[in-house]
mmCIF file with all atom_site columns, C-alpha atoms in Angstrom:
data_model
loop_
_atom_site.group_PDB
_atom_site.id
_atom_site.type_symbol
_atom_site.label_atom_id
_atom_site.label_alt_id
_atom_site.label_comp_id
_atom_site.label_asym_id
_atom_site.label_entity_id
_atom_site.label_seq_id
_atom_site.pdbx_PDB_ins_code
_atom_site.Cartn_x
_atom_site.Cartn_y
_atom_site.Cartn_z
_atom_site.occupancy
_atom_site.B_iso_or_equiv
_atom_site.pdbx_formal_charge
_atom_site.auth_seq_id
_atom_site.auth_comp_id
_atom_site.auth_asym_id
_atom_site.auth_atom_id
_atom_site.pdbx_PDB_model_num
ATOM 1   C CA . UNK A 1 1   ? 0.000  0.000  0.000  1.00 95.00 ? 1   UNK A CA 1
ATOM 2   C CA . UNK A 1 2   ? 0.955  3.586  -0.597 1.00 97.00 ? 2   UNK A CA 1
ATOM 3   C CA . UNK A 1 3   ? -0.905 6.680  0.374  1.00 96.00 ? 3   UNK A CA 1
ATOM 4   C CA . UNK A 1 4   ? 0.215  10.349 -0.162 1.00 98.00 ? 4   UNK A CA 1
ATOM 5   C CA . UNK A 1 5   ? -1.877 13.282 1.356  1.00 98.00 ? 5   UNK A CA 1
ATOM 6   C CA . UNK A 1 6   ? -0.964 16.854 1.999  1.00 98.00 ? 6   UNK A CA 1
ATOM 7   C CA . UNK A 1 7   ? -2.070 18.013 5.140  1.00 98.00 ? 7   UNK A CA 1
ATOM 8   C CA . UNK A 1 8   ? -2.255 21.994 5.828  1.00 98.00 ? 8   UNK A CA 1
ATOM 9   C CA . UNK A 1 9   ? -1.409 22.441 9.179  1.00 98.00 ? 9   UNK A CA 1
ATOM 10  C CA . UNK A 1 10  ? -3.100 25.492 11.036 1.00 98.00 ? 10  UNK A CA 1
ATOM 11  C CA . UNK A 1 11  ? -1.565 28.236 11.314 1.00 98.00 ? 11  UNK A CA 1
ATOM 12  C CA . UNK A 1 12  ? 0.509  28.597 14.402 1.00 98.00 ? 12  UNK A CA 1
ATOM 13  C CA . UNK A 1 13  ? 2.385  31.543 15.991 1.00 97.00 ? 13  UNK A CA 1
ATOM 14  C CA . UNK A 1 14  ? 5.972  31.219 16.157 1.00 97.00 ? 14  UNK A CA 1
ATOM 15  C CA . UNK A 1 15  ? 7.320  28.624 18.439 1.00 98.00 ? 15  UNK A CA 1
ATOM 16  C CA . UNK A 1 16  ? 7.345  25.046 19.287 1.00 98.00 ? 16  UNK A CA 1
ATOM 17  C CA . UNK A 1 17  ? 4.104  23.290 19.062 1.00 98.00 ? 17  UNK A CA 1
ATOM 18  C CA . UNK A 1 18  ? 2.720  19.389 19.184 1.00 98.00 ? 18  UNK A CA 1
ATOM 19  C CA . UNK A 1 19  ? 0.883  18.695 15.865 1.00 98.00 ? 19  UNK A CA 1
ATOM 20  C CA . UNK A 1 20  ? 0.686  14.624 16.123 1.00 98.00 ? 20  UNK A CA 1
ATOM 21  C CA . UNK A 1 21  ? -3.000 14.657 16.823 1.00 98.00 ? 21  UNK A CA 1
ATOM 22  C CA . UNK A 1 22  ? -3.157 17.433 13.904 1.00 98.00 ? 22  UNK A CA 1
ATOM 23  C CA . UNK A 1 23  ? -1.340 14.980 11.201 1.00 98.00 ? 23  UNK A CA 1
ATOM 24  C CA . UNK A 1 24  ? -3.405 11.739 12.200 1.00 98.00 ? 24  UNK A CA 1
ATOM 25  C CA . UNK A 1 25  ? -6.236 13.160 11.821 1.00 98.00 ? 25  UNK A CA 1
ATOM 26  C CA . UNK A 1 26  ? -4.951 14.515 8.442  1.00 98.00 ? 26  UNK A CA 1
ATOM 27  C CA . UNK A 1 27  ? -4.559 10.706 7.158  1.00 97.00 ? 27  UNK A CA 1
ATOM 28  C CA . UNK A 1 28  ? -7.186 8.346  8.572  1.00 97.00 ? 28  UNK A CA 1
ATOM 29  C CA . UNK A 1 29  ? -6.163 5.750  6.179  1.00 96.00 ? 29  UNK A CA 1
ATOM 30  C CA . UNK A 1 30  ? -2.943 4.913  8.560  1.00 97.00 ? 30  UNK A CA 1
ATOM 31  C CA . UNK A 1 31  ? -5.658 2.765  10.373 1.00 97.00 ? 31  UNK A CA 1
ATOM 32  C CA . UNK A 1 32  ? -5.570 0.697  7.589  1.00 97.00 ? 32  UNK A CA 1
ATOM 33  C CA . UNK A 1 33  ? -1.619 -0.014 7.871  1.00 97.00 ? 33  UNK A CA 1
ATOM 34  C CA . UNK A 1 34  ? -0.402 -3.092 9.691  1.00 97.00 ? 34  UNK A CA 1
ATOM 35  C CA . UNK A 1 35  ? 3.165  -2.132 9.404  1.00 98.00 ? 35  UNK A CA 1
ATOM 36  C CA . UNK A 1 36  ? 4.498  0.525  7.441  1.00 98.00 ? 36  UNK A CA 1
ATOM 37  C CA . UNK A 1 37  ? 6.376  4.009  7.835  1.00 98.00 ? 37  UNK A CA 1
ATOM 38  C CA . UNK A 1 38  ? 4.740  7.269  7.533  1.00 98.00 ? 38  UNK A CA 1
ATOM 39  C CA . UNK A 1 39  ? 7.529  9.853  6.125  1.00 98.00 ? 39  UNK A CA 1
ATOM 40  C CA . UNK A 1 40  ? 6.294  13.436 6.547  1.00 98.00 ? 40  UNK A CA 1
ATOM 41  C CA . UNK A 1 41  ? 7.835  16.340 4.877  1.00 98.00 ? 41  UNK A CA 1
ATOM 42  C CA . UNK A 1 42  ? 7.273  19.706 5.782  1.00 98.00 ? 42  UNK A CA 1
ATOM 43  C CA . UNK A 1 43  ? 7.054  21.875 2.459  1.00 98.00 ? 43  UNK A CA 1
ATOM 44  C CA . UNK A 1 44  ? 8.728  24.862 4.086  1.00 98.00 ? 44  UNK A CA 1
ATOM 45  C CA . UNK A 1 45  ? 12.122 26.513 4.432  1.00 97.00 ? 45  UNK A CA 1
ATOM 46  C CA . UNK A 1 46  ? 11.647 28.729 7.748  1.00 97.00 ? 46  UNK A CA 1
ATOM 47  C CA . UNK A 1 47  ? 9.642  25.968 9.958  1.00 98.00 ? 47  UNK A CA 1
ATOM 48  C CA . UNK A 1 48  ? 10.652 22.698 11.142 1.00 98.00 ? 48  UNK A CA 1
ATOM 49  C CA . UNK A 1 49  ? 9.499  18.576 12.707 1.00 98.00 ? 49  UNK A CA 1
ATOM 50  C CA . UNK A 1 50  ? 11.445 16.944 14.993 1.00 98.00 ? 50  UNK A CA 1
ATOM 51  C CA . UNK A 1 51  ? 10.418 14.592 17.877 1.00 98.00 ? 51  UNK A CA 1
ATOM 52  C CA . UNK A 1 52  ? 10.267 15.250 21.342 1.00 98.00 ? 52  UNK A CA 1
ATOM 53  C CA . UNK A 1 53  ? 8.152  15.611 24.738 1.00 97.00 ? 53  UNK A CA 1
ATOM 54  C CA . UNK A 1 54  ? 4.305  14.807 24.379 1.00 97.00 ? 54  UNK A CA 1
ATOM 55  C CA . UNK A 1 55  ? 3.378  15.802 27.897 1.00 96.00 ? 55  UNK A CA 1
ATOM 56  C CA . UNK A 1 56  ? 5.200  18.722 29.540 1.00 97.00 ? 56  UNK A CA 1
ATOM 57  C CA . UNK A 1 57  ? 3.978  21.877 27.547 1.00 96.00 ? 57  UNK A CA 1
ATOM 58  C CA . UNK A 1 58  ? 7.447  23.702 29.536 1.00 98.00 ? 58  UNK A CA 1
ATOM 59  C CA . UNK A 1 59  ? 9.838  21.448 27.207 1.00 98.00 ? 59  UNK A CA 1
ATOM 60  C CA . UNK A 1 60  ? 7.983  23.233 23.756 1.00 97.00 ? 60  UNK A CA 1
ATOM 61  C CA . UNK A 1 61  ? 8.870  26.947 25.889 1.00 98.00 ? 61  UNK A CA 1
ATOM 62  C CA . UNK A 1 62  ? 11.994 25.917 26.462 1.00 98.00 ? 62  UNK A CA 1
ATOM 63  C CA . UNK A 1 63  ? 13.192 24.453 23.020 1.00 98.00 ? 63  UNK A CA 1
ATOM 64  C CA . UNK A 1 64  ? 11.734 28.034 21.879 1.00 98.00 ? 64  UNK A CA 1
ATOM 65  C CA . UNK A 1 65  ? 13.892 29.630 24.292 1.00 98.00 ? 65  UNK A CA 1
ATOM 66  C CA . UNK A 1 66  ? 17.194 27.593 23.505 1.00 98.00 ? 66  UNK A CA 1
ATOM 67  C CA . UNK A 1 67  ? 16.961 28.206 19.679 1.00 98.00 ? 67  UNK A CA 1
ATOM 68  C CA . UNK A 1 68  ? 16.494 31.834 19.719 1.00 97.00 ? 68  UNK A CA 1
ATOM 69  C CA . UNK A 1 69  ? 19.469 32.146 21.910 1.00 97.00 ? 69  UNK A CA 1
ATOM 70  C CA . UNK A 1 70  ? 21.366 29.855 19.554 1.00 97.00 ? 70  UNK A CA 1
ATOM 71  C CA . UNK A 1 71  ? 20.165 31.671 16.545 1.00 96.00 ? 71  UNK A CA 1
ATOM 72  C CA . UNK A 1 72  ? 19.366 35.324 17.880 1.00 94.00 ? 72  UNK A CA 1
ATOM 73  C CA . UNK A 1 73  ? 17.061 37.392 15.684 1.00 90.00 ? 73  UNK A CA 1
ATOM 74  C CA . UNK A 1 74  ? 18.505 41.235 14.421 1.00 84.00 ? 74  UNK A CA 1
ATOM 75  C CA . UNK A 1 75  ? 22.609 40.026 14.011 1.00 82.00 ? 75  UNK A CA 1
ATOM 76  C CA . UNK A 1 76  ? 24.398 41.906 11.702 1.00 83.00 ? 76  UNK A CA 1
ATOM 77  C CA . UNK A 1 77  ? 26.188 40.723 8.932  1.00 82.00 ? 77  UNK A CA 1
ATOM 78  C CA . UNK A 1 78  ? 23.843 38.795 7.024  1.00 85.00 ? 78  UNK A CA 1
ATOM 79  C CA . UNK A 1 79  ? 22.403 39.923 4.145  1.00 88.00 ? 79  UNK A CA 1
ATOM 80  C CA . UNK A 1 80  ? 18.799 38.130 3.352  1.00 90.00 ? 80  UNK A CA 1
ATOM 81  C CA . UNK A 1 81  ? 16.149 39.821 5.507  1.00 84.00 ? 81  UNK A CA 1
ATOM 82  C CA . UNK A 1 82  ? 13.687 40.682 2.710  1.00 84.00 ? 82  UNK A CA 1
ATOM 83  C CA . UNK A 1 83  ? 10.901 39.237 5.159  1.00 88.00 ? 83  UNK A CA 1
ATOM 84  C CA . UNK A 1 84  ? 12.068 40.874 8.160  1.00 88.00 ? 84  UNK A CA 1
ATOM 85  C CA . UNK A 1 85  ? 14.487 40.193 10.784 1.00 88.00 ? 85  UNK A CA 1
ATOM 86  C CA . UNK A 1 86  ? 13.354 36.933 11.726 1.00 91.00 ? 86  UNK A CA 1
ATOM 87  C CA . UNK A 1 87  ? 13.780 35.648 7.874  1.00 92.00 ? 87  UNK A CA 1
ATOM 88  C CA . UNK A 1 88  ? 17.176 34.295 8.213  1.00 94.00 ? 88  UNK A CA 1
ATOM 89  C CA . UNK A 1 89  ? 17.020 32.847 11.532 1.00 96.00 ? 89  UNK A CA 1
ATOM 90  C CA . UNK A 1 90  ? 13.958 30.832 10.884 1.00 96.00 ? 90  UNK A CA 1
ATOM 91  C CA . UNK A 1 91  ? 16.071 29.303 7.781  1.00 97.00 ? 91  UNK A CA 1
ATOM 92  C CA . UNK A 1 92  ? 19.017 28.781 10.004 1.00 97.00 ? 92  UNK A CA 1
ATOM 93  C CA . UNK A 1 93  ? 17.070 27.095 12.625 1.00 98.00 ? 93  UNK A CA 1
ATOM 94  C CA . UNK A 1 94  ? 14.771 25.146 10.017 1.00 98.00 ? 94  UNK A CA 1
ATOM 95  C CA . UNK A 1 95  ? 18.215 23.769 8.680  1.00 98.00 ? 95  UNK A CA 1
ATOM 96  C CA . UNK A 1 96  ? 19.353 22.747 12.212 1.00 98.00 ? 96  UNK A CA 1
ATOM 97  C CA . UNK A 1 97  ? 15.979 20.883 12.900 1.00 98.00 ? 97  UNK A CA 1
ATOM 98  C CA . UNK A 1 98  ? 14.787 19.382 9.524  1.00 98.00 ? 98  UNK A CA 1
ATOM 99  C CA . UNK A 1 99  ? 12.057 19.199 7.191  1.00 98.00 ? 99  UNK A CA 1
ATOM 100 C CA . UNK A 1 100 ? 11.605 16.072 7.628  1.00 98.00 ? 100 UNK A CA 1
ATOM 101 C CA . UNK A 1 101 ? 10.856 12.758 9.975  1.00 98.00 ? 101 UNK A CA 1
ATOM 102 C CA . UNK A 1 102 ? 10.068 9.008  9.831  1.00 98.00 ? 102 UNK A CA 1
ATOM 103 C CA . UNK A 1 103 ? 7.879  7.446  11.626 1.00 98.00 ? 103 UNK A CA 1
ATOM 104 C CA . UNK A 1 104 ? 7.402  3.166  12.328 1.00 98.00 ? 104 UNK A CA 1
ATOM 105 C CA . UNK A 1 105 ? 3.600  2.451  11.679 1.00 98.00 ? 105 UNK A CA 1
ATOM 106 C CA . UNK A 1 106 ? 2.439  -0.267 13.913 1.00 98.00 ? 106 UNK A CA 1
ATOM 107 C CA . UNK A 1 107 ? -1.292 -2.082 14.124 1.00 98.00 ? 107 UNK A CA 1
ATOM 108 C CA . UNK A 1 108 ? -2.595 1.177  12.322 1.00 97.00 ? 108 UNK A CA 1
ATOM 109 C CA . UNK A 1 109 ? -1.001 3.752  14.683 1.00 97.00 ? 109 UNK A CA 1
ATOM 110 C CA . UNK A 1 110 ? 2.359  5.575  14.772 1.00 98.00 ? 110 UNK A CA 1
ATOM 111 C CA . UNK A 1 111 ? 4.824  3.492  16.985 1.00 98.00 ? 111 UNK A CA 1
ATOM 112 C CA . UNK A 1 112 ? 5.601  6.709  19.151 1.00 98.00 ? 112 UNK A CA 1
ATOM 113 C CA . UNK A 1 113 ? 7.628  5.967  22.315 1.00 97.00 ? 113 UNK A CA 1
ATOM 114 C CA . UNK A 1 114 ? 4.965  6.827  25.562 1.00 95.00 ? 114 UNK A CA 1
ATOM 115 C CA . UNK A 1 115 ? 6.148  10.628 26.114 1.00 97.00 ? 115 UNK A CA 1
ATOM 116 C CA . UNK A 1 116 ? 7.106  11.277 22.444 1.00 98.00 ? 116 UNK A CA 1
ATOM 117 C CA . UNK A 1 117 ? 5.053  13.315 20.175 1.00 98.00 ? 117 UNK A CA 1
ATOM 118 C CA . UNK A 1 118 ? 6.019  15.227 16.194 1.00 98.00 ? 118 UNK A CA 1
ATOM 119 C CA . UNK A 1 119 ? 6.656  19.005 16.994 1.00 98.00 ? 119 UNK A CA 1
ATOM 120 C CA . UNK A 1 120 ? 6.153  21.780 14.035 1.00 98.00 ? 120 UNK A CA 1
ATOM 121 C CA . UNK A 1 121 ? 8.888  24.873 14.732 1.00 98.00 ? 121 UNK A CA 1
ATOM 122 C CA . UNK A 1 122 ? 7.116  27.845 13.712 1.00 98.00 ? 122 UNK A CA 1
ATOM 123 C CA . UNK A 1 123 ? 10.321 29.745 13.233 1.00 98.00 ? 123 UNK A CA 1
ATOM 124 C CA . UNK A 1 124 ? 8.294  33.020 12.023 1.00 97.00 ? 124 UNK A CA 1
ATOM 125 C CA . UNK A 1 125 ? 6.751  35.743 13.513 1.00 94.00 ? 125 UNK A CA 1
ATOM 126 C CA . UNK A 1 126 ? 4.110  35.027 11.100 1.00 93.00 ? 126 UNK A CA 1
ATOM 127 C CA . UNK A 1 127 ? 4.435  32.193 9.258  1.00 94.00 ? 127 UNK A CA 1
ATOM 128 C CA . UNK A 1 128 ? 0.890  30.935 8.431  1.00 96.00 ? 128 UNK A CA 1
ATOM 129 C CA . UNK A 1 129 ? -0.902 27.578 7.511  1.00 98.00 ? 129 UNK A CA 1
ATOM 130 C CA . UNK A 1 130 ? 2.321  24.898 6.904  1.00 98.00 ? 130 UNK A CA 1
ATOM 131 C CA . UNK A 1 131 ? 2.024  22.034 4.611  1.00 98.00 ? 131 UNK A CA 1
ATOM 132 C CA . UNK A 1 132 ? 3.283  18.647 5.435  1.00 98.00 ? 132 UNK A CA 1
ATOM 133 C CA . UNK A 1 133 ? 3.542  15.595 2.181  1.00 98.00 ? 133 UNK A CA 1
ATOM 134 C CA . UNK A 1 134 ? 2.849  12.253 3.866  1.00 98.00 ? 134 UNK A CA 1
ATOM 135 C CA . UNK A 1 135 ? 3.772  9.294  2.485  1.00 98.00 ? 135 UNK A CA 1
ATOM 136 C CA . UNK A 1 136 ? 2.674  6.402  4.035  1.00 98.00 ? 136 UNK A CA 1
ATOM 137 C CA . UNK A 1 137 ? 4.026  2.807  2.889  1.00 98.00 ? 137 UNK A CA 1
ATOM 138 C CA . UNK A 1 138 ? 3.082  -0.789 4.195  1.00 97.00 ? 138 UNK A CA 1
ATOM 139 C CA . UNK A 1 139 ? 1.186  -3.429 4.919  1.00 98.00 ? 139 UNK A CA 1
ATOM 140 C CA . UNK A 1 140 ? -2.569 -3.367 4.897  1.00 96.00 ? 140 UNK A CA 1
ATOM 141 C CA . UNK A 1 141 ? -4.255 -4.749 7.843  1.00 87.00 ? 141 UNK A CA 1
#
């Protein structure tokens, strides 16, 4: 079996936030799937996925608070800001993270760990609705 489906993602202000729920939803035929991997890819150069903490909402604050002061906003000597100042950090920090993630598919779910849950980083002040390709490859039930 393979599925593809683009799921727009809501738009989010910018920061760390848990979107598993949000992508599921987006592809009810992963019930279907006995075994399989879901690859998402996130059709965007200033936003992120990565996997992380489902339950504490603190780690999501904090992950927004390491990366900005890893990659401030407004330092000089960089030349592409035609968006604003937070252009070229959300690229830099979009590059650190990924576009993209792979995920096992088990007995029609995702094969998450307990506490572990996909993360969009809205790297922009404003970045609006994101868009996330899933493929989804396996087994049928």
């Amino acid at each position: 079996m393979w599925q593809q489906t683009l799921i727009t993602l809501r738009a989010r202000p910018r920061g760390f936030h848990l979107v598993t729920d949000e992508l599921i939803k987006g592809l009810p035929e992963l019930r279907a799937c006995r075994v399989g991997l879901l690859h998402l890819w996130l059709q965007h150069t200033s936003a992120s996925l990565t996997i992380n903490e489902n339950a504490d909402p603190a780690v999501r604050r904090d992950f927004e608070r390491f990366f900005n002061r890893l990659i401030p906003q407004g330092t000089d000597g960089y030349e592409h800001n035609d968006e604003g100042l937070d252009d070229l950090p959300a690229h830099f920090k979009a590059s650190v993270l990924g576009c993209q993630i792979s995920l096992p598919v088990s007995a029609g779910r995702l094969a998450l760990g307990t506490w572990q849950g996909v993360y969009l980083g809205e790297h922009r002040d404003h970045g609006g609705a994101r868009k996330v390709l899933a493929t989804l490859h396996g087994e049928e039930a």
